[in-house]
PDB file of C-alpha atoms in Angstrom:
ATOM      1  CA  ILE U1026     133.477 102.994  96.487  1.00 60.00           C
ATOM      2  CA  VAL U1027     137.048 104.102  96.029  1.00 59.00           C
ATOM      3  CA  GLN U1028     136.389 104.421  92.205  1.00 63.00           C
ATOM      4  CA  LEU U1029     133.398 106.758  92.695  1.00 66.00           C
ATOM      5  CA  GLN U1030     135.679 109.801  92.630  1.00 66.00           C
ATOM      6  CA  CYS U1031     134.859 112.671  90.195  1.00 62.00           C
ATOM      7  CA  ASP U1032     137.289 114.538  87.958  1.00 57.00           C
ATOM      8  CA  VAL U1033     135.525 117.975  87.995  1.00 54.00           C
ATOM      9  CA  THR U1034     137.598 119.150  85.021  1.00 57.00           C
ATOM     10  CA  THR U1035     136.095 116.534  82.584  1.00 56.00           C
ATOM     11  CA  TRP U1036     133.307 114.955  84.471  1.00 56.00           C
ATOM     12  CA  ASN U1037     134.275 111.663  82.791  1.00 62.00           C
ATOM     13  CA  ASP U1038     133.031 108.589  84.688  1.00 65.00           C
ATOM     14  CA  CYS U1039     131.728 110.827  87.507  1.00 68.00           C
ATOM     15  CA  LEU U1040     130.333 108.493  90.252  1.00 73.00           C
ATOM     16  CA  ASN U1041     130.739 105.424  88.036  1.00 72.00           C
ATOM     17  CA  PRO U1042     131.663 102.530  90.317  1.00 71.00           C
ATOM     18  CA  HIS U1043     132.982 100.276  87.607  1.00 72.00           C
ATOM     19  CA  PHE U1044     131.269  97.371  89.388  1.00 70.00           C
ATOM     20  CA  TYR U1045     127.953  96.072  88.362  1.00 69.00           C
ATOM     21  CA  ALA U1046     127.599  92.729  90.065  1.00 69.00           C
ATOM     22  CA  TYR U1047     124.984  94.147  92.460  1.00 73.00           C
ATOM     23  CA  GLY U1048     122.778  97.228  92.620  1.00 75.00           C
ATOM     24  CA  GLN U1049     124.560 100.420  93.548  1.00 82.00           C
ATOM     25  CA  PHE U1050     122.478 101.644  96.415  1.00 87.00           C
ATOM     26  CA  LEU U1051     124.677 100.341  99.190  1.00 86.00           C
ATOM     27  CA  LEU U1052     127.835 101.707  97.449  1.00 85.00           C
ATOM     28  CA  TYR U1053     126.286 105.157  97.051  1.00 86.00           C
ATOM     29  CA  LEU U1054     124.943 105.124 100.594  1.00 89.00           C
ATOM     30  CA  ALA U1055     128.439 104.428 101.945  1.00 89.00           C
ATOM     31  CA  PHE U1056     130.094 106.858  99.577  1.00 87.00           C
ATOM     32  CA  PHE U1057     127.847 109.755 100.413  1.00 88.00           C
ATOM     33  CA  GLY U1058     128.037 108.857 104.142  1.00 91.00           C
ATOM     34  CA  ILE U1059     131.864 109.067 103.944  1.00 91.00           C
ATOM     35  CA  LYS U1060     131.692 112.345 102.013  1.00 88.00           C
ATOM     36  CA  ALA U1061     129.327 113.781 104.703  1.00 91.00           C
ATOM     37  CA  ALA U1062     131.850 112.708 107.324  1.00 91.00           C
ATOM     38  CA  HIS U1063     134.633 114.403 105.377  1.00 89.00           C
ATOM     39  CA  PHE U1064     132.558 117.530 105.089  1.00 90.00           C
ATOM     40  CA  MET U1065     131.929 117.628 108.863  1.00 92.00           C
ATOM     41  CA  LYS U1066     135.631 117.233 109.511  1.00 91.00           C
ATOM     42  CA  GLY U1067     136.525 119.952 106.986  1.00 88.00           C
ATOM     43  CA  ASP U1068     138.227 117.561 104.570  1.00 83.00           C
ATOM     44  CA  ILE U1069     136.055 118.256 101.621  1.00 80.00           C
ATOM     45  CA  GLY U1070     138.442 117.345  98.819  1.00 76.00           C
ATOM     46  CA  LEU U1071     139.896 114.284 100.492  1.00 83.00           C
ATOM     47  CA  PRO U1072     139.315 111.068  98.457  1.00 82.00           C
ATOM     48  CA  VAL U1073     137.632 108.046  99.871  1.00 84.00           C
ATOM     49  CA  SER U1074     140.201 105.448 101.081  1.00 87.00           C
ATOM     50  CA  TYR U1075     139.709 101.648 100.960  1.00 86.00           C
ATOM     51  CA  ASP U1076     139.731 101.505 104.687  1.00 90.00           C
ATOM     52  CA  GLU U1077     137.014 104.104 104.942  1.00 90.00           C
ATOM     53  CA  ALA U1078     134.907 102.305 102.344  1.00 87.00           C
ATOM     54  CA  ALA U1079     135.234  98.952 104.191  1.00 88.00           C
ATOM     55  CA  LEU U1080     134.395 100.523 107.598  1.00 91.00           C
ATOM     56  CA  ALA U1081     131.391 102.317 106.142  1.00 91.00           C
ATOM     57  CA  LEU U1082     129.963  99.198 104.536  1.00 89.00           C
ATOM     58  CA  ARG U1083     130.512  97.215 107.675  1.00 89.00           C
ATOM     59  CA  ILE U1084     128.737  99.874 109.752  1.00 90.00           C
ATOM     60  CA  ILE U1085     125.767  99.920 107.410  1.00 91.00           C
ATOM     61  CA  SER U1086     125.606  96.056 107.629  1.00 88.00           C
ATOM     62  CA  ALA U1087     125.709  96.124 111.401  1.00 86.00           C
ATOM     63  CA  ILE U1088     123.038  98.770 111.633  1.00 89.00           C
ATOM     64  CA  CYS U1089     120.770  96.791 109.273  1.00 88.00           C
ATOM     65  CA  ALA U1090     121.414  93.613 111.185  1.00 85.00           C
ATOM     66  CA  VAL U1091     120.459  95.210 114.516  1.00 85.00           C
ATOM     67  CA  GLY U1092     117.413  96.810 112.839  1.00 88.00           C
ATOM     68  CA  THR U1093     116.442  93.474 111.511  1.00 86.00           C
ATOM     69  CA  GLY U1094     116.579  91.942 114.984  1.00 82.00           C
ATOM     70  CA  VAL U1095     114.481  94.768 116.531  1.00 84.00           C
ATOM     71  CA  ILE U1096     111.862  94.777 113.853  1.00 87.00           C
ATOM     72  CA  LEU U1097     111.737  90.972 113.798  1.00 82.00           C
ATOM     73  CA  TYR U1098     111.117  90.847 117.506  1.00 79.00           C
ATOM     74  CA  PHE U1099     108.166  93.298 117.180  1.00 79.00           C
ATOM     75  CA  SER U1100     106.871  91.415 114.125  1.00 80.00           C
ATOM     76  CA  LEU U1101     106.911  88.148 116.016  1.00 76.00           C
ATOM     77  CA  GLY U1102     104.962  89.743 118.798  1.00 72.00           C
ATOM     78  CA  LEU U1103     102.413  91.142 116.338  1.00 73.00           C
ATOM     79  CA  LEU U1104     102.236  87.838 114.522  1.00 72.00           C
ATOM     80  CA  SER U1105     101.654  85.849 117.701  1.00 67.00           C
ATOM     81  CA  SER U1106      98.940  88.241 119.017  1.00 66.00           C
ATOM     82  CA  PHE U1107      97.303  88.165 115.586  1.00 65.00           C
ATOM     83  CA  TRP U1108      97.456  84.368 115.509  1.00 63.00           C
ATOM     84  CA  LEU U1109      95.937  84.057 118.962  1.00 62.00           C
ATOM     85  CA  LYS U1110      93.067  86.417 118.019  1.00 64.00           C
ATOM     86  CA  LEU U1111      92.092  83.950 115.319  1.00 60.00           C
ATOM     87  CA  GLY U1112      91.670  81.244 117.963  1.00 60.00           C
ATOM     88  CA  ARG U1113      89.786  80.997 121.168  1.00 55.00           C
ATOM     89  CA  HIS U1114      90.100  83.338 124.176  1.00 56.00           C
ATOM     90  CA  LYS U1115      93.557  83.105 125.643  1.00 58.00           C
ATOM     91  CA  THR U1116      94.418  82.563 129.209  1.00 59.00           C
ATOM     92  CA  SER U1117      97.076  84.469 131.177  1.00 62.00           C
ATOM     93  CA  LEU U1118      99.294  81.374 131.036  1.00 58.00           C
ATOM     94  CA  GLU U1119      99.099  81.372 127.256  1.00 62.00           C
ATOM     95  CA  GLU U1120      99.976  85.054 127.179  1.00 64.00           C
ATOM     96  CA  ILE U1121     103.104  84.522 129.316  1.00 64.00           C
ATOM     97  CA  PHE U1122     104.156  81.473 127.063  1.00 62.00           C
ATOM     98  CA  ASN U1123     103.444  83.593 123.948  1.00 67.00           C
ATOM     99  CA  LYS U1124     105.700  86.410 125.167  1.00 71.00           C
ATOM    100  CA  ARG U1125     108.492  83.975 126.133  1.00 75.00           C
ATOM    101  CA  LEU U1126     108.262  82.115 122.787  1.00 73.00           C
ATOM    102  CA  THR U1127     108.334  85.356 120.913  1.00 72.00           C
ATOM    103  CA  ALA U1128     111.473  86.472 122.841  1.00 75.00           C
ATOM    104  CA  MET U1129     113.201  83.131 122.487  1.00 77.00           C
ATOM    105  CA  THR U1130     112.442  82.993 118.701  1.00 74.00           C
ATOM    106  CA  GLY U1131     113.708  86.543 118.152  1.00 71.00           C
ATOM    107  CA  LEU U1132     116.862  85.886 120.175  1.00 76.00           C
ATOM    108  CA  THR U1133     117.488  82.669 118.327  1.00 76.00           C
ATOM    109  CA  ILE U1134     117.247  84.316 114.931  1.00 72.00           C
ATOM    110  CA  VAL U1135     119.495  87.260 116.048  1.00 72.00           C
ATOM    111  CA  PHE U1136     122.202  84.860 117.211  1.00 80.00           C
ATOM    112  CA  VAL U1137     122.233  82.536 114.158  1.00 79.00           C
ATOM    113  CA  PRO U1138     125.935  82.387 113.153  1.00 81.00           C
ATOM    114  CA  GLY U1139     125.233  83.046 109.442  1.00 75.00           C
ATOM    115  CA  LEU U1140     123.350  86.270 110.158  1.00 72.00           C
ATOM    116  CA  ILE U1141     126.038  87.408 112.509  1.00 75.00           C
ATOM    117  CA  GLN U1142     128.758  86.708 109.924  1.00 75.00           C
ATOM    118  CA  LEU U1143     126.787  88.664 107.295  1.00 70.00           C
ATOM    119  CA  ALA U1144     126.500  91.660 109.665  1.00 73.00           C
ATOM    120  CA  HIS U1145     130.267  92.022 109.786  1.00 72.00           C
ATOM    121  CA  PHE U1146     130.854  92.478 106.099  1.00 75.00           C
ATOM    122  CA  GLY U1147     129.707  95.114 103.705  1.00 73.00           C
ATOM    123  CA  THR U1148     127.349  92.784 101.857  1.00 78.00           C
ATOM    124  CA  THR U1149     123.938  93.503 100.445  1.00 83.00           C
ATOM    125  CA  GLU U1150     122.413  90.527 102.379  1.00 84.00           C
ATOM    126  CA  SER U1151     122.135  92.521 105.695  1.00 86.00           C
ATOM    127  CA  LEU U1152     120.305  95.265 103.933  1.00 89.00           C
ATOM    128  CA  LEU U1153     118.074  92.843 102.045  1.00 90.00           C
ATOM    129  CA  MET U1154     117.139  90.992 105.251  1.00 88.00           C
ATOM    130  CA  PHE U1155     116.273  94.317 106.880  1.00 91.00           C
ATOM    131  CA  ILE U1156     114.051  95.224 103.842  1.00 93.00           C
ATOM    132  CA  TYR U1157     112.345  91.713 103.936  1.00 91.00           C
ATOM    133  CA  ILE U1158     111.628  91.995 107.664  1.00 90.00           C
ATOM    134  CA  VAL U1159     110.286  95.665 107.172  1.00 93.00           C
ATOM    135  CA  LEU U1160     107.972  94.278 104.461  1.00 94.00           C
ATOM    136  CA  LEU U1161     106.848  91.452 106.687  1.00 89.00           C
ATOM    137  CA  CYS U1162     106.156  93.853 109.544  1.00 89.00           C
ATOM    138  CA  LEU U1163     104.191  96.244 107.323  1.00 93.00           C
ATOM    139  CA  SER U1164     102.145  93.287 105.950  1.00 91.00           C
ATOM    140  CA  LEU U1165     101.383  92.105 109.469  1.00 86.00           C
ATOM    141  CA  ARG U1166     100.367  95.643 110.497  1.00 88.00           C
ATOM    142  CA  LEU U1167      98.047  95.770 107.483  1.00 90.00           C
ATOM    143  CA  LEU U1168      96.531  92.406 108.350  1.00 85.00           C
ATOM    144  CA  ALA U1169      96.027  93.550 111.989  1.00 81.00           C
ATOM    145  CA  LYS U1170      94.442  96.789 110.706  1.00 85.00           C
ATOM    146  CA  LYS U1171      97.099  98.913 112.414  1.00 87.00           C
ATOM    147  CA  ILE U1172      97.989 100.702 109.250  1.00 91.00           C
ATOM    148  CA  SER U1173      95.735 101.795 106.391  1.00 94.00           C
ATOM    149  CA  LEU U1174      96.211 100.814 102.743  1.00 95.00           C
ATOM    150  CA  LEU U1175      97.739 103.984 101.381  1.00 96.00           C
ATOM    151  CA  PRO U1176     100.607 104.308 103.939  1.00 96.00           C
ATOM    152  CA  PHE U1177     101.235 100.595 103.497  1.00 96.00           C
ATOM    153  CA  VAL U1178     101.538 100.921  99.720  1.00 97.00           C
ATOM    154  CA  ILE U1179     103.879 103.977  99.942  1.00 97.00           C
ATOM    155  CA  LEU U1180     106.087 102.436 102.582  1.00 96.00           C
ATOM    156  CA  ALA U1181     106.163  99.001 100.970  1.00 96.00           C
ATOM    157  CA  GLY U1182     106.961 100.617  97.607  1.00 96.00           C
ATOM    158  CA  ILE U1183     109.874 102.499  99.152  1.00 96.00           C
ATOM    159  CA  ALA U1184     111.251  99.434 100.842  1.00 95.00           C
ATOM    160  CA  THR U1185     110.882  97.359  97.692  1.00 94.00           C
ATOM    161  CA  GLY U1186     112.655 100.048  95.667  1.00 94.00           C
ATOM    162  CA  ILE U1187     115.535 100.091  98.063  1.00 93.00           C
ATOM    163  CA  GLY U1188     115.678  96.347  97.940  1.00 91.00           C
ATOM    164  CA  LEU U1189     115.785  96.279  94.228  1.00 90.00           C
ATOM    165  CA  ALA U1190     118.359  99.024  94.070  1.00 89.00           C
ATOM    166  CA  SER U1191     120.521  96.956  96.366  1.00 87.00           C
ATOM    167  CA  LYS U1192     120.271  93.653  94.606  1.00 84.00           C
ATOM    168  CA  LEU U1193     118.019  92.429  91.775  1.00 81.00           C
ATOM    169  CA  SER U1194     117.371  89.135  93.510  1.00 78.00           C
ATOM    170  CA  ALA U1195     115.268  91.097  95.986  1.00 76.00           C
ATOM    171  CA  LEU U1196     112.513  90.928  93.279  1.00 78.00           C
TER     172      LEU U1196
END
């Protein structure tokens, strides 16, 4: 991110990160977020420091990890209610067990050490996990007929595009 500076006199390598191991979406998201923070503080010409870049990437990873947990919880609830609709009529005891199982599964996934570790670094995996869970939730909503086909296709296309712009292995 630090190398994304622009020399406005020549415009050479303007916004070229000189790093191509991953997609550039996360880098540009962090860069423009830092520049927006600089603008709000009145430090428009201030270059992006390494510490700001690391902090911005970690904040984005943490937000994506929390978002993954929240959407996963609602997706598990949607999946379990959809699954029970395929079976016989459920009793109130099954509904209570279903809600507890959904909550326990969601909490277990949120507290997996590997996912917590990824949420503390500026890696693409937190963003990709968020995108995958969003796609899962959209698909479940489509199966449950809670969203029509056109909004599903548009939202899934946007999510897939962000995933591909973050890392090609999202394909």
